[in-house]
mmCIF file of C-alpha atoms in Angstrom:
data_model
loop_
_atom_site.group_PDB
_atom_site.id
_atom_site.type_symbol
_atom_site.label_atom_id
_atom_site.label_comp_id
_atom_site.label_asym_id
_atom_site.label_seq_id
_atom_site.Cartn_x
_atom_site.Cartn_y
_atom_site.Cartn_z
ATOM 1 C CA MET A 1 119.789 -18.477 149.511
ATOM 2 C CA LEU A 2 121.408 -20.879 146.584
ATOM 3 C CA GLY A 3 119.507 -18.967 143.482
ATOM 4 C CA VAL A 4 121.889 -15.976 145.426
ATOM 5 C CA VAL A 5 124.949 -17.404 145.920
ATOM 6 C CA VAL A 6 124.905 -18.995 142.336
ATOM 7 C CA THR A 7 124.104 -16.191 140.851
ATOM 8 C CA GLU A 8 126.430 -13.360 142.712
ATOM 9 C CA THR A 9 129.422 -16.235 141.757
ATOM 10 C CA LEU A 10 128.592 -16.669 137.714
ATOM 11 C CA TYR A 11 128.129 -12.641 137.805
ATOM 12 C CA ARG A 12 132.313 -12.695 139.681
ATOM 13 C CA VAL A 13 133.540 -15.483 137.802
ATOM 14 C CA HIS A 14 132.014 -14.633 134.106
ATOM 15 C CA PRO A 15 131.323 -10.542 133.811
ATOM 16 C CA ASP A 16 131.555 -10.469 130.341
ATOM 17 C CA LEU A 17 128.781 -12.874 129.964
ATOM 18 C CA SER A 18 125.036 -11.689 128.800
ATOM 19 C CA GLU A 19 122.452 -12.194 130.779
ATOM 20 C CA GLY A 20 120.423 -14.207 128.974
ATOM 21 C CA ARG A 21 124.347 -16.697 129.244
ATOM 22 C CA LEU A 22 124.526 -16.324 132.938
ATOM 23 C CA ALA A 23 120.655 -17.255 133.284
ATOM 24 C CA LYS A 24 120.973 -20.409 131.154
ATOM 25 C CA LEU A 25 124.334 -21.342 133.397
ATOM 26 C CA ARG A 26 121.919 -20.061 136.467
ATOM 27 C CA ALA A 27 119.590 -22.429 135.069
ATOM 28 C CA ALA A 28 121.640 -25.677 135.027
ATOM 29 C CA VAL A 29 123.481 -25.535 138.365
ATOM 30 C CA VAL A 30 119.713 -24.619 140.426
ATOM 31 C CA ASN A 31 117.617 -27.185 139.168
ATOM 32 C CA ALA A 32 116.176 -30.443 140.840
ATOM 33 C CA ARG A 33 117.730 -32.151 138.496
ATOM 34 C CA ALA A 34 121.628 -31.036 139.664
ATOM 35 C CA LEU A 35 119.530 -30.293 143.701
ATOM 36 C CA ALA A 36 119.099 -33.900 143.790
ATOM 37 C CA GLU A 37 122.613 -35.294 142.279
ATOM 38 C CA VAL A 38 124.407 -33.175 144.985
ATOM 39 C CA ALA A 39 121.883 -34.727 147.235
ATOM 40 C CA ARG A 40 123.665 -37.588 145.902
ATOM 41 C CA GLU A 41 126.716 -37.290 145.879
ATOM 42 C CA ILE A 42 126.508 -36.384 150.197
ATOM 43 C CA GLY A 43 124.824 -39.350 151.047
ATOM 44 C CA LEU A 44 122.019 -36.880 152.053
ATOM 45 C CA GLY A 45 119.294 -39.963 151.405
ATOM 46 C CA GLU A 46 120.567 -42.063 153.812
ATOM 47 C CA HIS A 47 119.439 -39.459 156.856
ATOM 48 C CA ILE A 48 116.005 -38.659 155.355
ATOM 49 C CA LEU A 49 113.371 -39.747 157.424
ATOM 50 C CA LEU A 50 110.943 -41.404 155.489
ATOM 51 C CA GLY A 51 107.480 -42.926 155.700
ATOM 52 C CA ARG A 52 106.722 -46.229 154.894
ATOM 53 C CA GLY A 53 105.304 -45.459 151.336
ATOM 54 C CA GLU A 54 108.186 -43.200 150.305
ATOM 55 C CA GLU A 55 110.711 -45.235 151.859
ATOM 56 C CA THR A 56 108.901 -48.509 149.628
ATOM 57 C CA THR A 57 108.840 -47.155 147.008
ATOM 58 C CA GLY A 58 112.547 -45.326 146.375
ATOM 59 C CA GLY A 59 112.057 -42.501 148.766
ATOM 60 C CA ARG A 60 115.472 -42.278 149.195
ATOM 61 C CA GLU A 61 116.621 -41.873 145.141
ATOM 62 C CA LYS A 62 113.106 -39.657 143.873
ATOM 63 C CA ALA A 63 114.902 -36.931 142.388
ATOM 64 C CA SER A 64 112.178 -33.982 144.295
ATOM 65 C CA ILE A 65 112.993 -35.548 147.453
ATOM 66 C CA LEU A 66 116.230 -35.610 147.224
ATOM 67 C CA SER A 67 116.375 -32.189 145.908
ATOM 68 C CA ASP A 68 114.323 -30.062 148.346
ATOM 69 C CA THR A 69 115.953 -31.747 151.118
ATOM 70 C CA VAL A 70 119.387 -29.953 150.242
ATOM 71 C CA GLU A 71 117.192 -26.557 149.826
ATOM 72 C CA ALA A 72 116.103 -27.214 153.155
ATOM 73 C CA VAL A 73 119.327 -28.359 154.791
ATOM 74 C CA ILE A 74 120.640 -25.021 152.796
ATOM 75 C CA GLY A 75 117.756 -23.230 154.339
ATOM 76 C CA ALA A 76 118.874 -24.669 158.282
ATOM 77 C CA ILE A 77 122.391 -23.939 157.948
ATOM 78 C CA HIS A 78 121.562 -20.030 156.623
ATOM 79 C CA LEU A 79 119.355 -19.188 159.825
ATOM 80 C CA SER A 80 121.687 -21.200 162.385
ATOM 81 C CA GLY A 81 124.361 -20.254 160.870
ATOM 82 C CA GLY A 82 123.964 -16.485 158.773
ATOM 83 C CA PHE A 83 124.891 -15.899 155.435
ATOM 84 C CA GLU A 84 128.773 -16.451 155.567
ATOM 85 C CA VAL A 85 128.513 -19.927 156.877
ATOM 86 C CA SER A 86 125.650 -20.840 154.013
ATOM 87 C CA ALA A 87 127.725 -19.546 151.771
ATOM 88 C CA GLU A 88 131.071 -21.543 152.422
ATOM 89 C CA VAL A 89 128.456 -24.239 152.658
ATOM 90 C CA VAL A 90 126.959 -23.792 148.594
ATOM 91 C CA HIS A 91 130.157 -23.334 147.305
ATOM 92 C CA ARG A 92 131.519 -26.451 148.874
ATOM 93 C CA LEU A 93 128.497 -28.535 147.520
ATOM 94 C CA PHE A 94 127.687 -26.349 143.508
ATOM 95 C CA ASP A 95 130.738 -24.972 142.601
ATOM 96 C CA PRO A 96 132.072 -28.157 140.912
ATOM 97 C CA LEU A 97 128.946 -27.635 139.341
ATOM 98 C CA ILE A 98 129.165 -23.135 138.308
ATOM 99 C CA GLU A 99 132.156 -24.737 136.729
ATOM 100 C CA ALA A 100 131.008 -27.870 134.631
ATOM 101 C CA ALA A 101 128.578 -25.805 133.873
ATOM 102 C CA SER A 102 130.552 -23.089 132.167
ATOM 103 C CA ALA A 103 132.455 -26.275 130.079
ATOM 104 C CA MET A 104 129.190 -27.515 128.750
ATOM 105 C CA GLY A 105 128.221 -25.130 125.921
ATOM 106 C CA ALA A 106 125.704 -26.209 123.813
ATOM 107 C CA GLY A 107 125.017 -29.083 126.023
ATOM 108 C CA LEU A 108 123.977 -27.037 128.757
ATOM 109 C CA ASP A 109 120.257 -26.596 127.226
ATOM 110 C CA TRP A 110 120.231 -28.864 124.154
ATOM 111 C CA LYS A 111 116.479 -27.971 123.678
ATOM 112 C CA THR A 112 117.006 -24.141 123.385
ATOM 113 C CA SER A 113 120.915 -24.716 121.373
ATOM 114 C CA LEU A 114 119.029 -27.052 118.620
ATOM 115 C CA GLN A 115 116.082 -24.829 117.967
ATOM 116 C CA GLU A 116 119.119 -21.741 118.279
ATOM 117 C CA LEU A 117 120.691 -23.780 115.581
ATOM 118 C CA ALA A 118 117.545 -24.282 113.673
ATOM 119 C CA ALA A 119 117.020 -20.815 112.832
ATOM 120 C CA GLU A 120 120.283 -19.429 112.718
ATOM 121 C CA HIS A 121 119.158 -21.832 109.637
ATOM 122 C CA ALA A 122 115.541 -20.941 108.276
ATOM 123 C CA LEU A 123 114.938 -24.306 108.975
ATOM 124 C CA GLY A 124 111.589 -23.971 111.371
ATOM 125 C CA VAL A 125 110.613 -24.654 114.990
ATOM 126 C CA PRO A 126 111.565 -28.081 116.310
ATOM 127 C CA GLU A 127 108.424 -30.145 117.680
ATOM 128 C CA TYR A 128 108.713 -32.768 119.881
ATOM 129 C CA VAL A 129 106.604 -36.239 119.183
ATOM 130 C CA ILE A 130 106.678 -38.359 122.532
ATOM 131 C CA ALA A 131 105.472 -41.461 124.073
ATOM 132 C CA ASP A 132 105.218 -43.275 127.441
ATOM 133 C CA THR A 133 105.516 -46.776 128.739
ATOM 134 C CA GLY A 134 105.405 -48.210 132.053
ATOM 135 C CA PRO A 135 102.479 -47.797 134.959
ATOM 136 C CA ASP A 136 102.329 -44.060 136.164
ATOM 137 C CA HIS A 137 104.104 -44.915 139.307
ATOM 138 C CA ALA A 138 107.269 -45.807 136.681
ATOM 139 C CA LYS A 139 107.121 -44.268 133.376
ATOM 140 C CA VAL A 140 109.583 -44.218 131.107
ATOM 141 C CA PHE A 141 109.633 -41.912 128.334
ATOM 142 C CA THR A 142 111.318 -41.808 124.576
ATOM 143 C CA ALA A 143 111.226 -38.472 122.706
ATOM 144 C CA GLN A 144 111.796 -37.423 118.815
ATOM 145 C CA VAL A 145 111.979 -34.023 117.634
ATOM 146 C CA ARG A 146 111.144 -33.284 114.142
ATOM 147 C CA VAL A 147 113.196 -30.181 112.624
ATOM 148 C CA ALA A 148 112.200 -29.016 108.752
ATOM 149 C CA GLY A 149 110.508 -32.355 108.860
ATOM 150 C CA GLN A 150 112.361 -35.133 109.463
ATOM 151 C CA LEU A 151 112.600 -36.809 112.489
ATOM 152 C CA TYR A 152 115.972 -36.870 114.561
ATOM 153 C CA GLY A 153 117.046 -38.104 118.004
ATOM 154 C CA ASN A 154 116.264 -40.918 120.044
ATOM 155 C CA GLY A 155 116.474 -39.711 123.464
ATOM 156 C CA VAL A 156 114.521 -41.748 126.818
ATOM 157 C CA GLY A 157 113.940 -40.013 130.290
ATOM 158 C CA ARG A 158 112.178 -40.640 133.383
ATOM 159 C CA SER A 159 110.157 -37.216 132.514
ATOM 160 C CA LYS A 160 108.879 -35.762 129.139
ATOM 161 C CA LYS A 161 111.663 -33.151 129.733
ATOM 162 C CA GLU A 162 114.584 -35.179 129.698
ATOM 163 C CA ALA A 163 113.606 -37.863 126.851
ATOM 164 C CA GLU A 164 113.577 -34.545 125.203
ATOM 165 C CA GLN A 165 116.785 -32.996 125.859
ATOM 166 C CA ALA A 166 118.487 -36.534 125.044
ATOM 167 C CA ALA A 167 116.563 -36.374 121.784
ATOM 168 C CA ALA A 168 117.338 -32.463 121.278
ATOM 169 C CA GLU A 169 121.316 -33.777 121.889
ATOM 170 C CA THR A 170 121.128 -36.175 119.344
ATOM 171 C CA ALA A 171 119.926 -33.956 117.008
ATOM 172 C CA TYR A 172 121.603 -31.032 117.529
ATOM 173 C CA GLY A 173 124.863 -33.294 116.912
ATOM 174 C CA ASP A 174 123.359 -34.589 113.358
ATOM 175 C CA ILE A 175 122.012 -31.102 112.506
ATOM 176 C CA ALA A 176 125.689 -29.393 112.829
ATOM 177 C CA ALA A 177 127.271 -31.848 111.638
ATOM 178 C CA ALA A 178 124.842 -31.502 108.000
ATOM 179 C CA VAL A 179 125.338 -27.586 108.358
ATOM 180 C CA THR A 180 128.693 -28.234 108.238
ATOM 181 C CA ALA A 181 129.337 -30.843 105.300
ATOM 182 C CA GLU A 182 127.164 -28.281 103.175
ATOM 183 C CA ALA A 183 129.265 -25.491 104.041
#
């Protein structure tokens, strides 16, 4: 339901964009991180019934639990109220994210943007160097990205993907500035 409404909205609002760009926008709005953020904004975590283990390990703030719960709530609304009602709820919750994603440009997906920038300037494929610290249940990942033999960025996150995105953002800025200075 969420994917259908977001896809239709993006196509209607941005009919001029390529299929690839629309897919990137959709991925920026329909993902676990974005769904968890919506759940946090509406205070959904306070209303989730959790087992003792999840309760003691901070389950009310876990992105996976929050995103799954948002999807379940949207599904329940769809089953009880139909397409129009569930679409209205999706619009209320996700239209601000769609608008924000549309304005992000390269920031929509820093890893892809960095790869495109590196290819455009024949710098080779970016390679990520990852390190992690902490116990399995609370790991912190640190990433740097190697482009044309040089290390850039210093991204930190609770997942490898999050750390890589943060490193790619910094690397993109540094490389874009260097390429512009050369031109």
